Amino acid sequence: MTNRPRLRLGQSLAPGVLAVALFGAMAMIVLNTGFADEMVGFPAGISVTSEIGYALFDFTALQSAEGSIGDTEPFLAAFLLVAVVLDAALDAALVLAKRETEGEPVAALSSRTGATPGTTGSDQVAATDGSGRRRESADESAASDTAAESGGDS
Amino acid sequence: MDVPIEYFVLLSMALFSIGLFGILTRRNALLFLMSVEIMVNAANVNLIAFAFYHGNLTGQVFALFAMALAAAEVAIGLGIVLVLYRNFRDVDVTVPTTMRW
Amino acid sequence: MEGLFDYAPAIALFPLAAFVIALAFGPKLPKKGAIPGIVATGGSLLLSLAMLAAVAGGEEGYYHETLFTWAAGDAAGEIGTDAIEFTFGILIDPLAALMLVIVSLVAFLVHVFSLEYMNAEGETGLPRYYAGLGLFTFSMLAFVYADNLLMAFMFFELVGLCSFLLIGFWFRTRSAPSAAKKAFLVTRFGDYFFLIGVVAIAATFGTVQFAGEDSFVAAAAAAIDDGGQLFGFDAETWVTITGLLVLGGVIGKSAQFPLHTWLPDAMEGPTTVSALIHAATMVAAGVYLVARMFGYYALSPTALAIIAFVGGFTALFAATMGVVKDDIKQVLAYSTISQYGYMMLGLGVGGYVAGVFHLMNHAFFKALLFLGSGAVIVLMHHEQDMWKMGGLKDKAPVTYYTFLAGALALAGIVPFSGFWSKDEILYDALIVGLEQPLIMAAYAMGLIAVFFTGFYTFRMVFLTFHGEPRTETAEDPHSVGWAIKAPLLVLGVLATVAGLANLAPVAKLTGAEISFLEYWLDGEYGGLEALTYHSYHETVPFEEGAIGSETTTMLLGAGLSLGLALAGAFTAHALYNVPSPTRHTEKLGGAYDVLRSNYYQDEYQVWLAEGLTLPVARAADRFDQTVIDGAVDGVSSVSLFGGDRVKRIQSGIVTNYAALLVAGFIALLIVLGFLGGWFL
């Protein structure tokens, strides 16, 4: 079912106005800020990627000495912290996704044998194909909504 | 090649506003997450643009970190969406209003 | 001899130890705490006598030592020293030494007397009683040798507290707690002014010492000589104001008009406590304070005149009320007020020696009379109404004769002690009064009071001891033991002969040097330079006159007062020394009701409290309840109401929060942008 892009007023008018107003305000400020015309940029001949890598692992000795890339701080500690945070997030996601049935923890990604199809469909969202497809379709329709709205706005 | 910095910033702001508009209008939690990702990436654009503008790599490194943290955030966010669905049989963020006063 | 003074703190610490022992171990002790009390006060008495001897025999003739500095600051006074110190110290000069002996002697005798009066009667709560006595004695002794005004104030308050505890000893009755509260509150009212006075003196002169170079007395004298301004007043006016503030405490404690109303009610306490309060401790504290800082009052003729006039008025006022009382202790209570009025009169006219002399004599004969009345009460099985007594003369001769000695002293009949001191007061008042009309009025009131004193004293004696027994208990009285008789005999002898200490009239007539007390207080035996009668006499600004010669004046005054006293006594004799006396009150007519009701003093004070203070307090309370509480309640209601409304923003929908955030952010951006010029 395809609809012609329409400007939907009503519920999304106020958010739209807000977003546009924010953009306008920030754009005004940006345009009124006197940035230098010239970007400093990075000198040619130095691999930015490898410089970043060295910075991440505190390999100060390997960094290009004569290049004109400004002093890059060592980031090993931050890197490790982020690693820990990611790990924690993974654990947290697993904990959140884990279901408990009658006090027994059930693995998030395994389907229980002997469960009725009806309950499987509704309970094990991530695991079953059917619900996964439904979710995809929902996402698609939402995406088309976005497209429709942005089309309407422009 | 030398695009003035203003355009990068304007691009970033446009992305941010689009993400914001998504947050303000969508009711689906997954789309919420996506909109937030757009906003995070708007910030990343800024970081990288200004790194180039100042000729300093720190901004780029920070953009990498921001992506990593965004990944962590998405992991948690998806977990929350799962719980949300399990408790309310829906992923509409306007349904669970019980956590207010 | 000098080393002896190192033991001076022990004079007060002995009774304190007795207090602690009685409180902690009293119930287990054989006499419930009486023995430690007797031992402690006996020790204090011996030490005080030793101090007296040391003061008389020492080279310096006084002892002044700061024991403990508990606060020191660099806040400067209006004038005087630039750093103020608050200390505990001991000042033992002739006056303090004399008073220490009096207080510890009376306290000792009261303790002995209590053995029979309280213990033998099987009272409950005796440890509490003896603890109270110990603390009372401690406070008074420490007050007596305090070397600065603040320390004096603290122990002055402690004395008041102890009187509260002891007057309310029988706290299960209805009247005793009420009397105790009244005594506490009324004296507290006076002490409030005393406290302000202490603060004012400290703030003005930067010192609260009684004696020495840096005493406030010396500072005040210097300030008056300089003729400067103190807090916007003439120096002398300011001295008068502060002196009168301190006098507020004196009037409360020494039961002077108009704060005397607590004292008759204080008769609710045990008779021994009354003896202690009236003779040596509580009531004496006020007059002693005036004597202690007499140098200060001597600087201000106005303050002196007020002291004299209040004293004279109180003497007459209380004496008239004593005439119609039926309760033997009530009569004595009014006589106490009256006699302290005399002391104030004496001090007020500059008769420092006379005032102290009367303080001493009064301590002896009033302790005697109270203990005597205690003996009578024991005889009468705790009956205090004089109309139910009579005829006790033959059945209790020791009590009778000692009581009679006290009565003669009180009435001021020659040669008993009271005559000499009272006569000296009246003589001092007369010679000043010849030049000052106000003092003359005070003298006249004092003189008339002599007649009433003689009358009510002998009315009491005749009703109690003479005539026919009027009740069965009076016919067959309870017997009394040695513990009652011994203190009576000691005090009886003292009341008779104490006048020998200062036979000023005889000295003037014969030229013999026998006014010992005057020499004593004049620093003949030592003493501080500025704290002698001699220097006080020079400071006191009153002129003295005479009728004819000095001797004529003296003889005239003495004859007049003796004649009036005898007239009072003979009137009482005629009216009441009959086998069955009648009340004779109908002859007084309407005056009887007025006297009987104590000139409606209680009524008007109650009216002040209920008719004036209560509505004001009620209005203040209403203001507090409505305006102030209303404002506070209003704030909370507004917050509650506002919170109830504002919380509706919290819809629980994430989108709304995000929208609000963004709106706020935009507003912030715009405001800051305009303020910071970002849009230009």
Short mmCIF file of N, CA, C and O in Angstrom, two decimals, chain B residues 16 20 23-27 32 93-94 96-101, chain C residues 647-660 662 665:
data_model
loop_
_atom_site.label_atom_id
_atom_site.label_comp_id
_atom_site.label_asym_id
_atom_site.label_seq_id
_atom_site.Cartn_x
_atom_site.Cartn_y
_atom_site.Cartn_z
N PHE B 16 21.67 15.60 13.66
CA PHE B 16 21.19 15.63 15.03
C PHE B 16 19.69 15.94 15.06
O PHE B 16 18.92 15.29 15.75
N LEU B 20 16.68 13.74 16.40
CA LEU B 20 15.79 14.28 17.42
C LEU B 20 14.34 14.16 16.97
O LEU B 20 13.46 13.74 17.74
N ILE B 23 13.19 10.76 17.52
CA ILE B 23 12.87 10.46 18.93
C ILE B 23 11.53 11.04 19.31
O ILE B 23 10.74 10.45 20.04
N LEU B 24 11.27 12.25 18.81
CA LEU B 24 10.06 12.92 19.25
C LEU B 24 8.81 12.32 18.62
O LEU B 24 7.72 12.44 19.16
N THR B 25 8.94 11.68 17.46
CA THR B 25 7.72 11.21 16.81
C THR B 25 7.52 9.70 16.90
O THR B 25 6.40 9.22 16.93
N ARG B 26 8.62 8.95 16.93
CA ARG B 26 8.46 7.48 16.90
C ARG B 26 7.99 6.96 18.23
O ARG B 26 8.36 7.47 19.28
N ARG B 27 7.20 5.89 18.14
CA ARG B 27 6.76 5.23 19.37
C ARG B 27 7.37 3.85 19.48
O ARG B 27 7.27 3.22 20.51
N PHE B 32 13.52 4.19 18.11
CA PHE B 32 14.10 5.08 19.08
C PHE B 32 15.60 4.91 19.11
O PHE B 32 16.37 5.87 19.03
N VAL B 93 6.95 2.80 23.26
CA VAL B 93 7.50 3.44 24.46
C VAL B 93 6.46 4.26 25.21
O VAL B 93 6.69 4.64 26.34
N THR B 94 5.33 4.53 24.62
CA THR B 94 4.33 5.30 25.36
C THR B 94 3.49 4.43 26.27
O THR B 94 2.76 4.92 27.10
N PRO B 96 4.62 1.93 28.62
CA PRO B 96 5.05 1.80 30.03
C PRO B 96 5.18 3.15 30.72
O PRO B 96 6.24 3.76 30.75
N THR B 97 4.09 3.63 31.24
CA THR B 97 4.13 4.92 31.94
C THR B 97 4.06 4.74 33.45
O THR B 97 3.85 5.68 34.19
N THR B 98 4.23 3.50 33.90
CA THR B 98 4.04 3.26 35.34
C THR B 98 5.20 3.75 36.19
O THR B 98 5.09 3.78 37.39
N MET B 99 6.31 4.12 35.57
CA MET B 99 7.46 4.50 36.39
C MET B 99 7.43 5.97 36.81
O MET B 99 8.34 6.46 37.44
N ARG B 100 6.36 6.68 36.47
CA ARG B 100 6.26 8.06 36.95
C ARG B 100 5.74 8.04 38.38
O ARG B 100 5.63 6.98 39.00
N TRP B 101 5.38 9.21 38.86
CA TRP B 101 4.93 9.33 40.23
C TRP B 101 3.75 8.44 40.49
O TRP B 101 3.30 8.24 41.54
N LYS C 647 3.89 17.96 39.16
CA LYS C 647 4.23 16.56 38.91
C LYS C 647 3.47 16.00 37.71
O LYS C 647 3.85 14.97 37.17
N ARG C 648 2.43 16.72 37.28
CA ARG C 648 1.70 16.22 36.10
C ARG C 648 2.55 16.27 34.84
O ARG C 648 2.23 15.65 33.84
N ILE C 649 3.60 17.08 34.88
CA ILE C 649 4.52 17.08 33.74
C ILE C 649 5.12 15.69 33.57
O ILE C 649 5.40 15.24 32.46
N GLN C 650 5.30 15.01 34.69
CA GLN C 650 5.92 13.69 34.63
C GLN C 650 4.91 12.68 34.10
O GLN C 650 4.26 11.96 34.85
N SER C 651 4.79 12.64 32.77
CA SER C 651 3.77 11.77 32.20
C SER C 651 4.22 10.33 32.12
O SER C 651 3.43 9.44 31.92
N GLY C 652 5.54 10.10 32.25
CA GLY C 652 6.04 8.75 32.12
C GLY C 652 6.34 8.37 30.68
O GLY C 652 6.81 7.27 30.41
N ILE C 653 6.05 9.27 29.77
CA ILE C 653 6.31 8.98 28.36
C ILE C 653 7.63 9.64 27.97
O ILE C 653 7.82 10.84 28.14
N VAL C 654 8.56 8.81 27.47
CA VAL C 654 9.91 9.29 27.21
C VAL C 654 9.90 10.45 26.24
O VAL C 654 10.64 11.41 26.38
N THR C 655 9.02 10.35 25.29
CA THR C 655 8.96 11.36 24.24
C THR C 655 8.73 12.75 24.80
O THR C 655 9.35 13.73 24.41
N ASN C 656 7.83 12.82 25.78
CA ASN C 656 7.52 14.12 26.38
C ASN C 656 8.75 14.68 27.06
O ASN C 656 9.03 15.88 26.96
N TYR C 657 9.46 13.80 27.77
CA TYR C 657 10.66 14.29 28.44
C TYR C 657 11.65 14.83 27.43
O TYR C 657 12.24 15.88 27.63
N ALA C 658 11.81 14.08 26.36
CA ALA C 658 12.76 14.53 25.34
C ALA C 658 12.33 15.86 24.77
O ALA C 658 13.16 16.76 24.58
N ALA C 659 11.04 16.01 24.53
CA ALA C 659 10.54 17.26 23.98
C ALA C 659 10.81 18.40 24.94
O ALA C 659 11.27 19.49 24.54
N LEU C 660 10.59 18.17 26.22
CA LEU C 660 10.83 19.22 27.21
C LEU C 660 12.31 19.58 27.26
O LEU C 660 12.68 20.75 27.32
N VAL C 662 14.45 19.32 24.88
CA VAL C 662 14.83 20.07 23.69
C VAL C 662 14.32 21.49 23.78
O VAL C 662 15.04 22.45 23.48
N PHE C 665 16.47 23.34 26.01
CA PHE C 665 17.77 23.59 25.40
C PHE C 665 17.69 24.74 24.40
O PHE C 665 18.55 25.61 24.37
#
